[in-house]
Coordinates of C-alpha atoms in Angstrom, one line a residue:
X1 CA 0.1 -0.4 -0.5
X2 CA 1.2 3.6 -0.5
X3 CA 0.7 6.0 2.2
X4 CA -2.7 8.2 2.3
X5 CA -4.3 10.5 3.6
X6 CA -8.6 10.5 2.7
X7 CA -10.5 13.4 3.8
X8 CA -14.4 13.3 3.4
X9 CA -17.1 15.7 4.5
X10 CA -21.0 15.7 3.9
X11 CA -23.0 18.0 1.9
X12 CA -26.6 18.2 1.2
X13 CA -29.3 21.0 -0.3
X14 CA -30.6 23.3 2.5
X15 CA -29.0 21.9 5.0
X16 CA -25.3 22.9 6.8
X17 CA -22.6 20.5 6.0
X18 CA -20.6 18.9 8.6
X19 CA -16.9 19.4 9.3
X20 CA -14.9 17.5 6.9
X21 CA -12.8 14.3 8.3
X22 CA -9.3 13.2 7.6
X23 CA -8.0 9.5 8.1
X24 CA -4.2 8.8 7.3
X25 CA -2.9 5.8 6.6
X26 CA 1.1 5.4 6.8
X27 CA 2.9 2.8 5.1
X28 CA 6.8 3.0 6.6
X29 CA 8.1 1.0 3.6
X30 CA 6.2 3.6 2.0
X31 CA 8.1 6.4 3.9
X32 CA 11.2 5.1 3.5
X33 CA 11.3 6.1 -0.5
X34 CA 9.8 9.7 0.0
X35 CA 12.1 11.6 -1.9
X36 CA 15.4 10.0 -1.8
X37 CA 16.1 11.5 -4.8
X38 CA 16.0 14.9 -2.8
X39 CA 12.7 15.3 -5.9
X40 CA 9.6 17.9 -4.5
X41 CA 6.1 15.2 -5.1
X42 CA 4.1 15.3 -7.4
X43 CA 2.6 19.0 -6.9
X44 CA 4.9 19.5 -4.3
X45 CA 7.6 22.7 -4.5
X46 CA 10.5 22.8 -5.5
X47 CA 11.3 25.5 -3.1
X48 CA 10.0 28.6 -1.2
X49 CA 11.6 32.2 -1.2
X50 CA 15.2 31.5 -1.4
X51 CA 15.8 28.5 0.7
X52 CA 17.6 25.2 -0.3
X53 CA 15.3 22.2 -0.4
X54 CA 16.1 19.0 0.5
X55 CA 12.6 15.8 0.7
X56 CA 11.9 13.2 2.0
X57 CA 14.1 10.2 3.5
X58 CA 17.8 10.4 3.6
X59 CA 19.4 7.2 2.1
X60 CA 22.6 7.4 3.8
X61 CA 20.5 6.8 7.0
X62 CA 18.4 4.1 5.8
X63 CA 21.6 2.8 5.0
X64 CA 23.8 3.6 7.8
X65 CA 21.1 2.5 10.7
X66 CA 19.1 0.1 8.9
X67 CA 15.8 0.1 7.0
X68 CA 13.8 -1.8 10.1
X69 CA 15.0 0.1 12.6
X70 CA 14.6 3.5 11.2
X71 CA 10.8 1.9 10.2
X72 CA 10.9 0.7 14.6
X73 CA 12.6 4.4 15.3
X74 CA 8.9 5.6 13.6
X75 CA 6.8 3.2 15.7
X76 CA 8.9 4.1 19.1
X77 CA 6.5 7.6 19.4
X78 CA 3.2 8.9 18.0
X79 CA 3.4 10.4 14.8
X80 CA 0.7 13.6 13.9
X81 CA -0.9 13.9 10.7
X82 CA -1.2 17.5 9.5
X83 CA -3.2 17.9 6.5
X84 CA -4.6 20.9 4.3
X85 CA -4.2 22.4 0.2
X86 CA -0.9 22.7 -0.4
X87 CA -2.1 25.9 -1.7
X88 CA -2.4 26.8 2.2
X89 CA 1.6 26.3 3.1
X90 CA 3.2 27.5 0.1
X91 CA 1.2 29.3 -2.4
X92 CA 4.1 32.8 -3.1
X93 CA 0.6 35.0 -2.2
X94 CA -0.9 32.7 0.8
X95 CA 1.1 30.3 2.1
X96 CA 2.5 30.4 5.7
X97 CA 5.8 28.2 5.1
X98 CA 6.4 30.9 2.1
X99 CA 5.2 33.7 3.5
X100 CA 6.7 32.6 6.8
X101 CA 7.8 36.6 8.6
X102 CA 3.7 36.9 8.6
X103 CA 1.8 36.3 11.3
X104 CA -2.1 36.8 13.3
X105 CA -5.5 35.2 12.8
X106 CA -4.5 36.2 8.6
X107 CA -1.9 34.4 8.5
X108 CA -3.6 30.7 10.0
X109 CA -4.7 28.3 7.8
X110 CA -8.0 25.7 8.3
X111 CA -5.6 22.3 8.6
X112 CA -6.6 18.4 9.7
X113 CA -4.6 17.1 12.9
X114 CA -5.0 13.9 13.0
X115 CA -2.5 11.7 16.5
X116 CA -1.3 8.5 15.3
X117 CA -0.7 6.1 18.3
X118 CA 2.2 3.3 17.1
X119 CA 0.3 0.7 19.4
X120 CA -2.9 1.5 17.6
X121 CA -5.2 3.0 21.3
X122 CA -7.1 5.7 19.6
X123 CA -5.2 8.6 19.0
X124 CA -8.0 12.1 17.4
X125 CA -8.4 13.8 14.8
X126 CA -9.7 17.4 14.6
X127 CA -9.5 20.4 12.6
X128 CA -8.3 23.9 13.2
X129 CA -6.2 27.1 13.0
X130 CA -3.0 26.6 11.8
X131 CA 0.1 28.5 11.8
X132 CA 3.7 29.8 11.6
X133 CA 6.0 29.3 15.0
X134 CA 8.7 31.3 16.0
X135 CA 10.9 34.4 15.7
X136 CA 14.4 34.7 14.3
X137 CA 13.9 31.2 12.2
X138 CA 11.1 32.6 10.4
X139 CA 13.6 33.7 8.2
X140 CA 13.9 32.6 4.1
X141 CA 17.3 30.5 5.1
X142 CA 15.3 28.3 6.9
X143 CA 13.5 26.1 5.0
X144 CA 12.3 24.3 8.2
X145 CA 9.2 26.2 10.7
X146 CA 7.5 25.3 13.5
X147 CA 4.0 25.6 14.0
X148 CA 1.2 26.8 15.7
X149 CA -2.2 25.0 16.1
X150 CA -5.2 26.3 17.2
X151 CA -8.9 25.1 18.4
X152 CA -12.0 27.5 17.4
X153 CA -15.7 26.0 16.6
X154 CA -15.0 27.7 13.5
X155 CA -13.3 24.7 12.5
X156 CA -15.6 22.3 14.2
X157 CA -14.0 21.3 17.5
X158 CA -13.8 24.2 20.1
X159 CA -11.1 22.7 22.1
X160 CA -8.8 19.5 22.0
X161 CA -9.5 17.4 24.0
X162 CA -6.8 14.6 24.7
X163 CA -4.2 13.3 27.2
X164 CA -1.3 14.7 24.8
X165 CA 1.1 15.0 27.7
X166 CA -0.5 12.2 29.8
X167 CA -1.7 12.1 33.6
X168 CA 0.5 14.6 34.5
X169 CA -1.0 17.6 32.1
X170 CA -3.9 19.0 31.9
X171 CA -6.7 16.5 28.4
X172 CA -8.1 19.9 27.3
X173 CA -6.6 22.3 24.5
X174 CA -7.0 25.8 23.2
X175 CA -4.0 25.9 21.7
X176 CA -0.3 23.4 21.0
X177 CA 3.4 24.6 19.7
X178 CA 4.6 22.2 17.1
X179 CA 8.2 23.5 17.8
X180 CA 11.5 21.7 16.1
X181 CA 14.6 22.3 16.1
X182 CA 15.5 25.5 14.4
X183 CA 19.4 27.1 15.9
X184 CA 21.9 24.3 15.3
X185 CA 20.0 22.3 13.0
X186 CA 20.5 20.8 9.8
X187 CA 17.5 22.1 7.7
X188 CA 19.3 25.7 9.6
X189 CA 22.4 25.9 7.5
X190 CA 24.0 22.6 8.1
X191 CA 24.8 22.7 11.5
X192 CA 24.8 19.1 13.1
X193 CA 25.2 19.7 17.0
X194 CA 22.0 20.0 18.0
X195 CA 20.8 17.6 20.8
X196 CA 16.7 17.4 20.9
X197 CA 17.3 17.5 24.4
X198 CA 18.6 20.3 26.0
X199 CA 15.5 22.8 25.3
X200 CA 13.4 20.2 27.0
X201 CA 15.4 20.0 30.0
X202 CA 15.7 23.8 30.6
X203 CA 11.8 23.9 31.3
X204 CA 11.8 19.8 33.2
X205 CA 14.4 21.4 35.6
X206 CA 11.6 24.0 36.5
X207 CA 9.8 21.3 36.8
X208 CA 11.9 19.0 38.7
X209 CA 12.7 22.2 41.2
X210 CA 8.7 22.9 42.5
X211 CA 7.6 25.4 40.3
X212 CA 5.1 25.3 36.9
X213 CA 7.0 25.1 33.4
X214 CA 5.6 24.2 30.6
X215 CA 5.2 20.1 29.1
X216 CA 6.3 18.9 25.6
X217 CA 6.5 14.7 23.9
X218 CA 8.4 14.3 20.9
X219 CA 6.2 13.0 17.7
X220 CA 6.8 12.3 14.3
X221 CA 5.2 15.4 11.9
X222 CA 3.6 14.5 8.4
X223 CA 3.0 16.9 6.2
X224 CA 0.5 15.2 3.3
X225 CA 1.3 12.2 4.3
X226 CA 5.6 13.7 3.9
X227 CA 7.8 12.3 6.3
X228 CA 8.7 16.1 7.7
X229 CA 10.8 14.8 10.9
X230 CA 11.1 14.7 14.6
X231 CA 8.8 17.7 15.6
X232 CA 7.2 18.7 20.3
X233 CA 4.0 19.5 21.4
X234 CA 4.6 22.2 24.0
X235 CA 2.6 24.3 26.3
X236 CA 2.1 27.7 25.6
X237 CA 2.5 29.9 29.1
X238 CA -0.8 32.0 28.8
X239 CA -3.8 32.2 30.9
X240 CA -5.0 29.9 30.0
X241 CA -2.7 27.6 30.2
X242 CA -2.4 29.8 33.7
X243 CA -5.5 28.9 34.8
X244 CA -5.7 25.1 34.0
X245 CA -2.3 25.1 36.3
X246 CA -2.6 27.2 39.3
X247 CA -6.3 28.1 39.5
X248 CA -8.5 30.9 38.6
X249 CA -10.0 32.4 36.2
X250 CA -7.9 33.1 32.6
X251 CA -9.3 36.5 32.6
X252 CA -8.2 37.5 35.7
X253 CA -4.0 37.1 34.5
X254 CA -1.6 39.0 33.4
X255 CA 0.8 38.0 30.9
X256 CA 4.1 39.5 29.6
X257 CA 7.0 38.6 26.8
X258 CA 9.3 39.7 24.8
X259 CA 7.9 40.5 21.6
X260 CA 10.3 40.0 18.8
X261 CA 10.2 42.9 16.2
X262 CA 12.2 45.1 18.4
X263 CA 11.8 42.2 21.7
X264 CA 10.1 44.6 24.1
X265 CA 7.7 43.3 26.4
X266 CA 3.9 43.2 25.4
X267 CA 0.7 41.6 27.6
X268 CA -0.2 39.3 25.9
X269 CA -3.3 38.6 28.5
X270 CA -4.5 40.9 31.0
X271 CA -1.9 44.2 31.4
X272 CA 1.2 46.0 32.5
X273 CA -0.1 47.7 35.8
X274 CA 1.5 45.2 38.3
X275 CA 4.6 44.5 36.3
X276 CA 5.3 48.1 36.5
X277 CA 4.2 48.2 39.9
X278 CA 7.5 45.8 40.3
X279 CA 9.6 47.5 37.4
X280 CA 8.9 50.8 39.8
X281 CA 10.1 49.3 42.9
X282 CA 13.0 47.3 41.8
X283 CA 14.1 50.9 40.3
X284 CA 13.4 53.1 42.8
X285 CA 16.4 54.6 45.2
X286 CA 17.1 54.3 48.2
X287 CA 17.6 58.1 50.4
X288 CA 20.9 58.3 48.2
X289 CA 19.6 58.6 45.5
X290 CA 21.6 55.9 44.1
X291 CA 21.8 52.4 45.7
X292 CA 19.0 50.1 44.5
X293 CA 15.5 50.8 47.0
X294 CA 15.6 47.0 47.7
X295 CA 19.2 46.7 49.4
X296 CA 16.5 47.7 52.3
X297 CA 15.0 45.0 53.3
X298 CA 12.2 46.5 53.7
X299 CA 11.0 47.6 50.5
X300 CA 12.3 43.8 49.1
X301 CA 9.4 42.5 51.6
X302 CA 7.2 44.9 50.5
X303 CA 7.7 43.6 46.7
X304 CA 6.4 40.8 47.9
X305 CA 3.5 41.8 50.1
X306 CA 4.5 41.9 53.5
X307 CA 5.8 44.2 56.7
X308 CA 9.2 44.5 57.5
X309 CA 9.5 42.0 60.1
X310 CA 7.8 39.6 57.1
X311 CA 4.4 39.2 58.0
X312 CA 1.5 39.4 55.4
X313 CA 0.3 42.9 55.2
X314 CA -3.5 42.4 52.8
X315 CA -3.4 46.2 51.1
X316 CA 0.5 45.4 49.8
X317 CA 0.0 43.4 46.2
X318 CA 1.8 40.6 46.3
X319 CA 4.2 40.9 42.8
X320 CA 7.7 39.3 43.3
X321 CA 7.8 35.2 44.2
X322 CA 11.6 34.5 45.7
X323 CA 11.6 31.1 45.0
X324 CA 10.2 30.7 41.3
X325 CA 13.1 33.9 40.8
X326 CA 15.2 32.0 42.3
X327 CA 14.9 28.4 40.0
X328 CA 14.5 30.4 37.3
X329 CA 18.0 31.7 37.0
X330 CA 19.9 28.5 38.7
X331 CA 18.6 27.2 35.4
X332 CA 19.3 30.4 33.3
X333 CA 23.2 30.5 34.3
X334 CA 24.0 26.2 34.8
X335 CA 22.8 26.2 31.2
X336 CA 24.6 29.4 30.2
X337 CA 21.3 30.5 27.6
X338 CA 22.6 32.9 25.5
X339 CA 19.1 33.7 24.4
X340 CA 16.8 34.0 27.6
X341 CA 15.7 36.4 29.6
X342 CA 18.4 38.6 27.8
X343 CA 20.1 37.9 24.5
X344 CA 23.8 38.4 23.5
X345 CA 21.9 38.5 20.3
X346 CA 21.4 42.0 20.7
X347 CA 23.6 43.1 22.2
X348 CA 23.0 41.6 26.4
X349 CA 20.7 45.2 26.2
X350 CA 17.1 43.5 25.6
X351 CA 14.9 40.6 26.8
X352 CA 14.0 37.3 24.9
X353 CA 12.5 33.4 25.3
X354 CA 10.6 34.1 28.3
X355 CA 7.4 34.6 29.7
X356 CA 6.0 36.3 33.0
X357 CA 2.6 35.6 34.7
X358 CA 0.6 36.7 37.6
X359 CA -3.5 36.4 39.1
X360 CA -4.3 40.3 39.7
X361 CA -6.9 38.8 42.4
X362 CA -4.8 36.2 43.6
X363 CA -1.5 36.8 46.9
X364 CA 0.9 35.1 44.5
X365 CA 4.1 36.9 42.3
X366 CA 4.9 37.2 39.2
X367 CA 6.2 33.3 38.2
X368 CA 8.9 33.7 35.6
X369 CA 8.8 30.8 32.7
X370 CA 12.1 29.0 30.6
X371 CA 11.0 29.4 26.6
X372 CA 12.8 28.4 23.9
X373 CA 16.0 27.6 25.5
X374 CA 17.7 26.0 22.6
X375 CA 20.7 28.3 23.0
X376 CA 22.0 26.1 26.4
X377 CA 24.0 23.9 27.6
X378 CA 26.6 25.0 24.3
X379 CA 29.9 25.5 26.6
X380 CA 30.4 23.8 30.5
X381 CA 31.9 27.8 30.5
X382 CA 29.5 29.9 29.6
X383 CA 29.5 32.6 32.1
X384 CA 25.7 34.3 32.2
X385 CA 26.2 36.6 35.2
X386 CA 26.2 39.8 33.7
X387 CA 25.8 42.4 35.2
X388 CA 24.3 42.6 31.3
X389 CA 20.9 45.1 30.2
X390 CA 21.7 48.3 31.8
X391 CA 23.9 47.3 34.8
X392 CA 23.6 50.8 36.3
X393 CA 19.6 50.1 36.7
X394 CA 18.3 52.5 33.8
X395 CA 15.9 50.1 32.7
X396 CA 12.4 50.6 31.5
X397 CA 9.3 48.6 31.8
X398 CA 9.8 47.7 28.3
X399 CA 13.2 46.0 28.8
X400 CA 12.6 44.2 32.5
X401 CA 12.9 41.1 32.9
X402 CA 14.1 38.3 35.1
X403 CA 17.7 38.8 35.1
X404 CA 18.5 41.9 35.7
X405 CA 15.8 41.7 38.1
X406 CA 18.0 38.8 40.0
X407 CA 20.6 41.4 39.5

């Protein structure tokens, strides 16, 4: 048999059409023979934009490992099959792959999403919105991109209901990231040093030190039946995530992150009020006009909602979660992170790749999340202690971040 994707829809006059249903049938002998000569499958483009495209299974890998070993590897993980019109991916005008720098709802395309378990147990098939994910990796130099999935009623199911990350994770999702190695990867400049492990290790280190973290699992990804390599699901630390794992309701959460482009902080959920208040308290000077106010233990405790003696003061908002900041910085420094929360690639004076989350109605401070930690564990001697990012404390809230707070 040949790898096949079947899509069906029920249509009748004077009736509302049902959402389409898709089933992908993957035959591994066929997958191993996909584009062994690097040529595009019928109907697929030779390239998109200025990059170089290398389709299919590399015959050198099959020769080195043996066909049975490669097929066993393809069955060692779940498979995720994305099916959509090729124009939605590669059309010069509307394709999200060929216009990867574009973002937002205008650059979301309908797709079928299937989860196929190798042991034959039940997975799922839902219709969803598909976007490109990432920052620097969206560039035309890189032919391979990560994705974001959005589950909306306009496509069929308003949410995904499936335990993607097992018993330790939630089973209902409004959105889901599909990340893939970008920096130090064969698709980006032919770099072979990506270890597929360091990024998720940074996030799971937060878990092992009793802090909230975003979960992942590895999958083999197929686009319209074509093997597209190893990808990894990832929860996004947004208001919906916070409601699920931290409690409360999503509408009460502030979520702050640096935005690609000018790499200034934005509020993706809620507002900037409390983050600005924490920045102002940390940025304030003592009576000499020079020494940071946090040197005064009373001001440091106030940011934690406490009186000078350490007792709770309900009139002081809790803005700072010290234990979380400690854990976040331990992992940042241990891994020698070059790109978060202050980026070496932005002159060490602008933030990147972190999330800050806080419930406006609760008594918890901002909690910081490791995110996109690909630039970690590159050099055991990497020293990221700084000080960076306006070490003279003259930093605005636009560039405020956990490492500056630590400094």
